[in-house]
Amino acid sequence: MKYYIKLAVNLMIVCAVAAAALSLTYSLTKKAIAEQAKQRQIDANKAVMPEATGFASIKKPKTGNVATIYEAKKDDAKLGYVVLVNARGYGGTIEMVVGVDLAGKVTNISIISQRETPGLGDGIVAPKWNLQFKGKTVDDKLEVNKDIDSLTGATISSKAVTAGVKEALKELQQAGK
Amino acid sequence: MSNLKVAWADFKNGLVVENPLLVLMIGLCSALAVSSRLENTIFMGVAATFVLVCSNAIVSLIKKVTPPTIRIPIFIVIIASFVTIVDLSMKGYFPAAYERLGVWIPLIVVNCMILGRAEAFAYGNSIFRSVADGLGIGAGYTMVLMIMGFVRELLGSGKIILFDSTVLSLGSAYIKDPIRILVFFPGAFLVFGFLIGALNIVRQKREQK
């Protein structure tokens, strides 16, 4: 019996020290991690709404792939919306933002994070490819190989982004924007 | 032999004689997965080496008070802690690399290369030698990983991109139509197979001498 208690105490000490080390690391890196996440979001928002000076999160739908809708403002004037979408790509979630102006037209899209195949699917981050979504509205077909060019060898990735844009536009329409 | 000589022998042992990837063939899963880009392999190599050295040091330090019956859970707690430290630090300070390496950083926990060295080496040797062994194995792992990353990225995409700048390019004609399969998973096996083949040729020639 004594032997087993000794084992338990032994393991407990190791775990306690490990926990202390981890909580220390966590508190040291917490600020940097939060800042990185915030910075990435702001960079992406700025990429699709370059003129905006402020973004305010206005709605978080509970269903679907739309994570957040931001209202883009320049000083006090409303410029449009930025929709954060978690599209389902070939290699996992594609985190992307879709900028939409007040007329309901896409201003641009930007990919925040993705894990598509290097060399093929990761072409979705290319600004040149992203620009073809510019001007699309909820009434457009938004179908790969019809009004959207697919990336060579990366149909699934292309479709995922296209579906993400479509969902963002639909969500905005439903929200009455 | 002096202490330093012993440590040097341990280092070389990990680097060449018992190279984790090419000779022991452990820790392959993550190695094959992350070697599609040279930049990834550098971060992965440094992360794995850090965990190896630290876990080897701690395991060796507490080996006298570690009862054999519960040594594996204790090793796992130690290794998992260092992996989490790497994970959090990378997330905070190298977000781009962390994003690309994704799940492979937390998965260093279950990399048998690290548990293997804790069990087979650090549990029975001095701290000094264990650190040398960790450095050697880590350097051997990083070296092979970087060779694979270099070959796969250069031939598979036609250029090497390091920290957002192209450092080496095979020309636009090649980039247009490179050997794309090399950046995919089958390409990892192909390159790895050729590396083992090359090593075997070197070995055979040495034995003939």
Short mmCIF file of C-alpha atoms in Angstrom, two decimals:
data_model
loop_
_atom_site.label_atom_id
_atom_site.label_comp_id
_atom_site.label_asym_id
_atom_site.label_seq_id
_atom_site.Cartn_x
_atom_site.Cartn_y
_atom_site.Cartn_z
CA MET A 1 0.00 0.00 0.00
CA LYS A 2 2.76 2.38 0.98
CA TYR A 3 4.42 1.70 -2.34
CA TYR A 4 1.35 2.75 -4.32
CA ILE A 5 0.97 5.95 -2.36
CA LYS A 6 4.58 6.70 -3.11
CA LEU A 7 3.94 6.22 -6.82
CA ALA A 8 0.90 8.48 -6.73
CA VAL A 9 2.73 11.21 -4.84
CA ASN A 10 5.63 10.93 -7.26
CA LEU A 11 3.44 11.36 -10.31
CA MET A 12 1.51 14.14 -8.62
CA ILE A 13 4.64 16.16 -8.00
CA VAL A 14 5.69 15.83 -11.64
CA CYS A 15 2.23 16.92 -12.80
CA ALA A 16 2.17 19.87 -10.39
CA VAL A 17 5.53 21.14 -11.62
CA ALA A 18 4.43 20.68 -15.23
CA ALA A 19 1.19 22.54 -14.57
CA ALA A 20 3.09 25.41 -12.96
CA ALA A 21 5.45 25.64 -15.93
CA LEU A 22 2.54 25.59 -18.36
CA SER A 23 0.52 28.24 -16.59
CA LEU A 24 3.60 30.45 -16.55
CA THR A 25 4.11 29.98 -20.31
CA TYR A 26 0.43 30.59 -20.90
CA SER A 27 0.41 33.87 -19.03
CA LEU A 28 3.60 34.97 -20.81
CA THR A 29 2.28 34.22 -24.31
CA LYS A 30 -1.38 35.09 -23.80
CA LYS A 31 -1.02 38.70 -24.79
CA ALA A 32 1.03 37.99 -27.92
CA ILE A 33 -1.40 35.30 -29.09
CA ALA A 34 -4.44 37.52 -28.62
CA GLU A 35 -2.72 40.36 -30.45
CA GLN A 36 -1.79 38.12 -33.37
CA ALA A 37 -5.37 36.94 -33.77
CA LYS A 38 -6.69 40.50 -33.61
CA GLN A 39 -4.06 41.76 -36.04
CA ARG A 40 -4.85 39.06 -38.58
CA GLN A 41 -8.52 39.93 -38.43
CA ILE A 42 -7.84 43.65 -38.86
CA ASP A 43 -5.42 43.03 -41.74
CA ALA A 44 -7.99 40.89 -43.52
CA ASN A 45 -10.75 43.41 -42.95
CA LYS A 46 -8.53 46.20 -44.27
CA ALA A 47 -7.67 44.12 -47.33
CA VAL A 48 -11.30 43.93 -48.43
CA MET A 49 -12.29 47.43 -47.21
CA PRO A 50 -9.16 49.55 -47.64
CA GLU A 51 -10.92 52.84 -47.01
CA ALA A 52 -12.57 51.88 -43.76
CA THR A 53 -11.13 53.18 -40.52
CA GLY A 54 -13.16 51.14 -38.05
CA PHE A 55 -14.93 47.81 -37.88
CA ALA A 56 -17.68 46.95 -35.43
CA SER A 57 -18.93 43.41 -35.01
CA ILE A 58 -22.71 43.49 -35.30
CA LYS A 59 -23.99 39.94 -35.53
CA LYS A 60 -22.94 36.39 -34.81
CA PRO A 61 -25.23 33.90 -36.55
CA LYS A 62 -25.43 30.60 -34.75
CA THR A 63 -25.84 28.32 -37.74
CA GLY A 64 -23.94 27.91 -40.99
CA ASN A 65 -20.36 28.82 -41.75
CA VAL A 66 -20.67 32.57 -41.26
CA ALA A 67 -18.86 33.44 -38.05
CA THR A 68 -19.23 37.20 -37.70
CA ILE A 69 -20.52 40.19 -39.62
CA TYR A 70 -18.62 43.45 -39.22
CA GLU A 71 -19.88 46.88 -40.13
CA ALA A 72 -17.17 48.85 -41.93
CA LYS A 73 -17.10 52.58 -41.22
CA LYS A 74 -15.06 55.52 -42.40
CA ASP A 75 -15.25 57.99 -39.58
CA ASP A 76 -19.03 57.98 -39.11
CA ALA A 77 -20.16 57.06 -42.61
CA LYS A 78 -21.13 53.46 -43.24
CA LEU A 79 -19.14 51.90 -46.09
CA GLY A 80 -20.46 48.36 -46.08
CA TYR A 81 -19.98 45.04 -44.36
CA VAL A 82 -17.21 42.53 -43.86
CA VAL A 83 -18.33 38.94 -43.36
CA LEU A 84 -16.07 36.40 -41.67
CA VAL A 85 -16.71 32.92 -43.10
CA ASN A 86 -15.27 29.54 -42.14
CA ALA A 87 -15.53 27.69 -45.46
CA ARG A 88 -14.88 23.96 -45.66
CA GLY A 89 -11.90 23.41 -47.88
CA TYR A 90 -9.97 20.37 -49.03
CA GLY A 91 -7.46 20.42 -46.18
CA GLY A 92 -9.62 21.85 -43.41
CA THR A 93 -11.29 25.12 -42.58
CA ILE A 94 -10.62 28.10 -44.82
CA GLU A 95 -11.00 31.23 -42.72
CA MET A 96 -11.87 34.10 -45.04
CA VAL A 97 -13.48 37.52 -45.10
CA VAL A 98 -15.80 38.89 -47.76
CA GLY A 99 -16.20 42.63 -48.14
CA VAL A 100 -19.59 43.82 -49.37
CA ASP A 101 -20.49 47.43 -50.13
CA LEU A 102 -23.83 49.07 -49.42
CA ALA A 103 -25.12 48.17 -52.89
CA GLY A 104 -24.61 44.48 -52.10
CA LYS A 105 -21.60 44.08 -54.35
CA VAL A 106 -18.52 42.19 -53.25
CA THR A 107 -15.60 44.61 -52.89
CA ASN A 108 -12.98 41.89 -52.48
CA ILE A 109 -12.24 38.76 -50.51
CA SER A 110 -9.24 37.81 -48.42
CA ILE A 111 -8.13 34.47 -46.97
CA ILE A 112 -7.03 34.67 -43.34
CA SER A 113 -5.95 31.08 -42.88
CA GLN A 114 -6.07 27.90 -44.94
CA ARG A 115 -4.50 24.45 -45.15
CA GLU A 116 -5.04 23.63 -48.81
CA THR A 117 -2.54 21.61 -50.83
CA PRO A 118 0.68 23.59 -51.32
CA GLY A 119 1.22 24.42 -54.97
CA LEU A 120 -2.38 23.84 -56.01
CA GLY A 121 -5.14 24.65 -53.53
CA ASP A 122 -3.18 27.34 -51.74
CA GLY A 123 -3.56 29.41 -54.90
CA ILE A 124 -6.82 30.63 -53.34
CA VAL A 125 -4.81 33.23 -51.42
CA ALA A 126 -3.60 34.88 -54.66
CA PRO A 127 -5.00 38.43 -54.90
CA LYS A 128 -5.40 37.99 -58.64
CA TRP A 129 -7.68 34.99 -58.16
CA ASN A 130 -9.58 36.70 -55.33
CA LEU A 131 -10.35 39.73 -57.50
CA GLN A 132 -12.72 37.81 -59.77
CA PHE A 133 -15.28 37.90 -56.96
CA LYS A 134 -15.30 41.69 -57.10
CA GLY A 135 -18.66 43.09 -58.13
CA LYS A 136 -20.58 39.84 -57.59
CA THR A 137 -23.95 40.11 -55.89
CA VAL A 138 -26.32 37.67 -54.26
CA ASP A 139 -28.14 37.37 -57.60
CA ASP A 140 -25.05 36.07 -59.39
CA LYS A 141 -24.71 32.37 -60.01
CA LEU A 142 -21.37 32.08 -58.23
CA GLU A 143 -20.56 28.67 -59.62
CA VAL A 144 -17.09 27.35 -60.35
CA ASN A 145 -16.35 26.98 -64.08
CA LYS A 146 -19.36 29.17 -64.93
CA ASP A 147 -18.76 32.67 -63.63
CA ILE A 148 -15.79 31.80 -61.41
CA ASP A 149 -12.56 30.36 -62.80
CA SER A 150 -11.38 27.26 -61.00
CA LEU A 151 -7.73 26.91 -60.02
CA THR A 152 -5.89 24.19 -61.93
CA GLY A 153 -6.07 20.93 -59.99
CA ALA A 154 -7.88 22.54 -57.08
CA THR A 155 -11.57 22.37 -57.88
CA ILE A 156 -12.55 21.58 -54.30
CA SER A 157 -10.62 24.54 -52.87
CA SER A 158 -12.08 26.86 -55.52
CA LYS A 159 -15.58 25.60 -54.83
CA ALA A 160 -15.13 26.01 -51.09
CA VAL A 161 -14.18 29.68 -51.41
CA THR A 162 -16.96 30.33 -53.92
CA ALA A 163 -19.50 28.69 -51.62
CA GLY A 164 -18.16 30.81 -48.77
CA VAL A 165 -18.71 34.02 -50.75
CA LYS A 166 -22.21 32.91 -51.68
CA GLU A 167 -23.06 32.08 -48.09
CA ALA A 168 -21.75 35.44 -46.90
CA LEU A 169 -23.94 37.27 -49.42
CA LYS A 170 -27.00 35.20 -48.51
CA GLU A 171 -26.43 35.79 -44.81
CA LEU A 172 -26.25 39.54 -45.41
CA GLN A 173 -29.43 39.42 -47.48
CA GLN A 174 -31.25 37.51 -44.74
CA ALA A 175 -30.01 39.97 -42.16
CA GLY A 176 -31.69 42.62 -44.28
CA LYS A 177 -28.56 44.53 -45.15
CA MET B 1 37.70 9.49 -22.61
CA SER B 2 36.98 12.95 -21.38
CA ASN B 3 33.42 14.08 -20.80
CA LEU B 4 33.48 16.25 -23.86
CA LYS B 5 34.63 13.43 -26.09
CA VAL B 6 31.86 11.18 -24.84
CA ALA B 7 29.30 13.90 -25.48
CA TRP B 8 30.67 14.48 -28.97
CA ALA B 9 30.39 10.75 -29.67
CA ASP B 10 26.76 10.85 -28.45
CA PHE B 11 26.05 13.82 -30.69
CA LYS B 12 27.56 12.14 -33.76
CA ASN B 13 25.72 8.95 -32.93
CA GLY B 14 22.41 10.78 -33.16
CA LEU B 15 23.38 12.74 -36.22
CA VAL B 16 24.66 9.85 -38.36
CA VAL B 17 24.85 6.36 -36.87
CA GLU B 18 21.38 6.39 -35.34
CA ASN B 19 19.82 9.08 -37.47
CA PRO B 20 16.16 9.00 -36.37
CA LEU B 21 14.71 9.30 -39.86
CA LEU B 22 17.08 7.45 -42.16
CA VAL B 23 18.39 4.73 -39.84
CA LEU B 24 15.99 4.21 -36.94
CA MET B 25 13.07 5.31 -39.13
CA ILE B 26 11.07 6.79 -36.27
CA GLY B 27 9.12 10.02 -36.25
CA LEU B 28 8.41 9.59 -39.95
CA CYS B 29 4.76 10.60 -39.98
CA SER B 30 5.29 14.27 -39.21
CA ALA B 31 8.54 14.35 -41.19
CA LEU B 32 6.83 13.24 -44.39
CA ALA B 33 3.94 15.62 -43.82
CA VAL B 34 5.79 18.87 -43.10
CA SER B 35 8.62 18.50 -45.62
CA SER B 36 6.68 20.01 -48.52
CA ARG B 37 8.35 23.37 -47.83
CA LEU B 38 11.86 24.16 -46.67
CA GLU B 39 10.70 26.87 -44.28
CA ASN B 40 8.35 24.45 -42.51
CA THR B 41 11.16 21.96 -41.97
CA ILE B 42 13.33 24.57 -40.25
CA PHE B 43 10.61 25.44 -37.72
CA MET B 44 9.64 21.81 -37.24
CA GLY B 45 13.28 20.78 -36.76
CA VAL B 46 13.95 23.49 -34.20
CA ALA B 47 10.72 22.74 -32.33
CA ALA B 48 11.41 18.99 -32.18
CA THR B 49 15.05 19.55 -31.16
CA PHE B 50 14.00 21.89 -28.36
CA VAL B 51 11.54 19.33 -27.01
CA LEU B 52 14.09 16.51 -27.37
CA VAL B 53 16.85 18.34 -25.53
CA CYS B 54 14.61 19.63 -22.72
CA SER B 55 12.79 16.35 -22.15
CA ASN B 56 16.06 14.40 -22.24
CA ALA B 57 17.56 16.78 -19.68
CA ILE B 58 14.61 16.59 -17.28
CA VAL B 59 14.17 12.83 -17.63
CA SER B 60 17.86 12.34 -16.89
CA LEU B 61 17.71 14.80 -14.00
CA ILE B 62 14.91 12.99 -12.18
CA LYS B 63 15.80 9.44 -13.22
CA LYS B 64 16.82 8.45 -9.70
CA VAL B 65 13.45 9.42 -8.22
CA THR B 66 11.39 8.07 -11.13
CA PRO B 67 10.01 4.63 -10.22
CA PRO B 68 10.30 2.28 -13.25
CA THR B 69 6.63 1.26 -12.99
CA ILE B 70 5.32 4.75 -13.71
CA ARG B 71 8.15 6.11 -15.83
CA ILE B 72 6.12 6.24 -19.06
CA PRO B 73 3.34 8.49 -17.66
CA ILE B 74 6.00 10.73 -16.15
CA PHE B 75 7.85 10.94 -19.49
CA ILE B 76 4.63 11.77 -21.30
CA VAL B 77 3.80 14.58 -18.84
CA ILE B 78 7.28 16.06 -19.28
CA ILE B 79 7.22 15.81 -23.07
CA ALA B 80 3.66 17.15 -23.34
CA SER B 81 4.59 20.14 -21.19
CA PHE B 82 7.50 21.12 -23.41
CA VAL B 83 5.44 20.61 -26.55
CA THR B 84 2.76 22.90 -25.15
CA ILE B 85 5.40 25.51 -24.34
CA VAL B 86 6.62 25.35 -27.96
CA ASP B 87 3.05 25.40 -29.23
CA LEU B 88 2.06 28.52 -27.27
CA SER B 89 5.29 30.37 -28.04
CA MET B 90 5.05 29.69 -31.77
CA LYS B 91 1.42 30.72 -31.81
CA GLY B 92 2.34 34.01 -30.17
CA TYR B 93 5.55 34.89 -31.95
CA PHE B 94 5.63 32.97 -35.27
CA PRO B 95 1.97 32.94 -36.30
CA ALA B 96 2.60 32.36 -40.01
CA ALA B 97 4.78 29.31 -39.45
CA TYR B 98 2.42 28.03 -36.78
CA GLU B 99 -0.47 28.35 -39.20
CA ARG B 100 1.27 26.23 -41.82
CA LEU B 101 2.60 23.55 -39.48
CA GLY B 102 -0.84 23.29 -37.92
CA VAL B 103 -1.50 20.09 -36.07
CA TRP B 104 2.06 18.78 -36.44
CA ILE B 105 3.41 20.94 -33.61
CA PRO B 106 1.06 19.54 -30.92
CA LEU B 107 1.62 16.09 -32.42
CA ILE B 108 5.30 16.21 -31.45
CA VAL B 109 3.96 14.79 -28.14
CA VAL B 110 3.35 11.43 -29.74
CA ASN B 111 6.47 11.49 -31.90
CA CYS B 112 8.15 8.23 -30.90
CA MET B 113 11.54 9.76 -31.56
CA ILE B 114 11.21 11.84 -28.38
CA LEU B 115 9.72 9.21 -26.08
CA GLY B 116 12.19 6.73 -27.56
CA ARG B 117 15.21 8.82 -26.59
CA ALA B 118 13.83 9.49 -23.11
CA GLU B 119 13.31 5.78 -22.56
CA ALA B 120 16.37 4.36 -24.32
CA PHE B 121 18.94 6.98 -23.50
CA ALA B 122 18.12 9.70 -20.98
CA TYR B 123 16.66 7.31 -18.39
CA GLY B 124 20.03 5.60 -18.04
CA ASN B 125 22.60 8.32 -18.71
CA SER B 126 23.92 11.56 -17.22
CA ILE B 127 22.32 14.93 -17.97
CA PHE B 128 25.33 16.07 -19.95
CA ARG B 129 25.26 13.03 -22.22
CA SER B 130 21.47 13.14 -22.51
CA VAL B 131 21.55 16.73 -23.72
CA ALA B 132 24.26 15.81 -26.24
CA ASP B 133 22.14 12.90 -27.42
CA GLY B 134 19.08 15.16 -27.74
CA LEU B 135 21.06 17.69 -29.74
CA GLY B 136 22.48 14.97 -31.99
CA ILE B 137 19.16 13.28 -32.67
CA GLY B 138 17.51 16.67 -33.15
CA ALA B 139 20.20 17.82 -35.56
CA GLY B 140 19.97 14.53 -37.48
CA TYR B 141 16.21 14.91 -37.72
CA THR B 142 16.42 18.54 -38.81
CA MET B 143 19.13 17.82 -41.36
CA VAL B 144 17.20 15.07 -43.14
CA LEU B 145 13.99 17.10 -42.90
CA MET B 146 15.68 20.10 -44.53
CA ILE B 147 17.12 18.00 -47.34
CA MET B 148 13.65 16.61 -48.04
CA GLY B 149 12.05 20.05 -47.81
CA PHE B 150 14.65 21.51 -50.15
CA VAL B 151 14.27 18.81 -52.81
CA ARG B 152 10.48 18.71 -52.61
CA GLU B 153 9.96 22.46 -52.72
CA LEU B 154 12.59 23.17 -55.36
CA LEU B 155 11.61 20.41 -57.80
CA GLY B 156 7.94 20.33 -56.83
CA SER B 157 7.19 24.03 -57.17
CA GLY B 158 10.28 25.29 -59.02
CA LYS B 159 11.38 27.77 -56.38
CA ILE B 160 12.36 28.07 -52.74
CA ILE B 161 10.53 30.66 -50.67
CA LEU B 162 12.06 31.56 -47.31
CA PHE B 163 10.38 34.15 -45.08
CA ASP B 164 8.33 35.63 -47.92
CA SER B 165 11.21 36.06 -50.36
CA THR B 166 12.23 33.77 -53.20
CA VAL B 167 15.80 32.68 -52.57
CA LEU B 168 16.19 30.19 -55.39
CA SER B 169 14.31 29.72 -58.63
CA LEU B 170 14.56 27.26 -61.49
CA GLY B 171 13.18 29.76 -64.00
CA SER B 172 9.67 30.59 -65.13
CA ALA B 173 9.58 27.81 -67.74
CA TYR B 174 10.08 25.20 -65.02
CA ILE B 175 7.75 26.89 -62.51
CA LYS B 176 4.95 26.67 -65.03
CA ASP B 177 5.16 22.89 -65.12
CA PRO B 178 7.19 21.46 -62.23
CA ILE B 179 7.18 17.86 -60.95
CA ARG B 180 4.06 18.66 -58.93
CA ILE B 181 3.75 15.23 -57.34
CA LEU B 182 6.76 15.98 -55.15
CA VAL B 183 4.86 18.47 -52.99
CA PHE B 184 2.07 15.96 -52.43
CA PHE B 185 2.15 13.06 -50.00
CA PRO B 186 3.36 10.46 -52.55
CA GLY B 187 6.24 12.82 -53.29
CA ALA B 188 7.31 12.62 -49.65
CA PHE B 189 7.62 8.84 -49.89
CA LEU B 190 9.48 9.07 -53.21
CA VAL B 191 12.06 11.56 -51.92
CA PHE B 192 12.43 9.63 -48.67
CA GLY B 193 12.99 6.39 -50.56
CA PHE B 194 15.67 7.95 -52.73
CA LEU B 195 17.39 9.34 -49.63
CA ILE B 196 17.51 5.90 -48.00
CA GLY B 197 18.77 4.42 -51.26
CA ALA B 198 21.54 7.02 -51.44
CA LEU B 199 22.52 6.30 -47.84
CA ASN B 200 22.67 2.56 -48.56
CA ILE B 201 24.98 3.12 -51.52
CA VAL B 202 27.32 5.19 -49.34
CA ARG B 203 27.27 2.50 -46.67
CA GLN B 204 27.99 -0.33 -49.11
CA LYS B 205 30.92 1.54 -50.57
CA ARG B 206 32.30 2.08 -47.08
CA GLU B 207 31.99 -1.60 -46.23
CA GLN B 208 33.74 -2.63 -49.43
CA LYS B 209 36.68 -0.50 -48.45
#
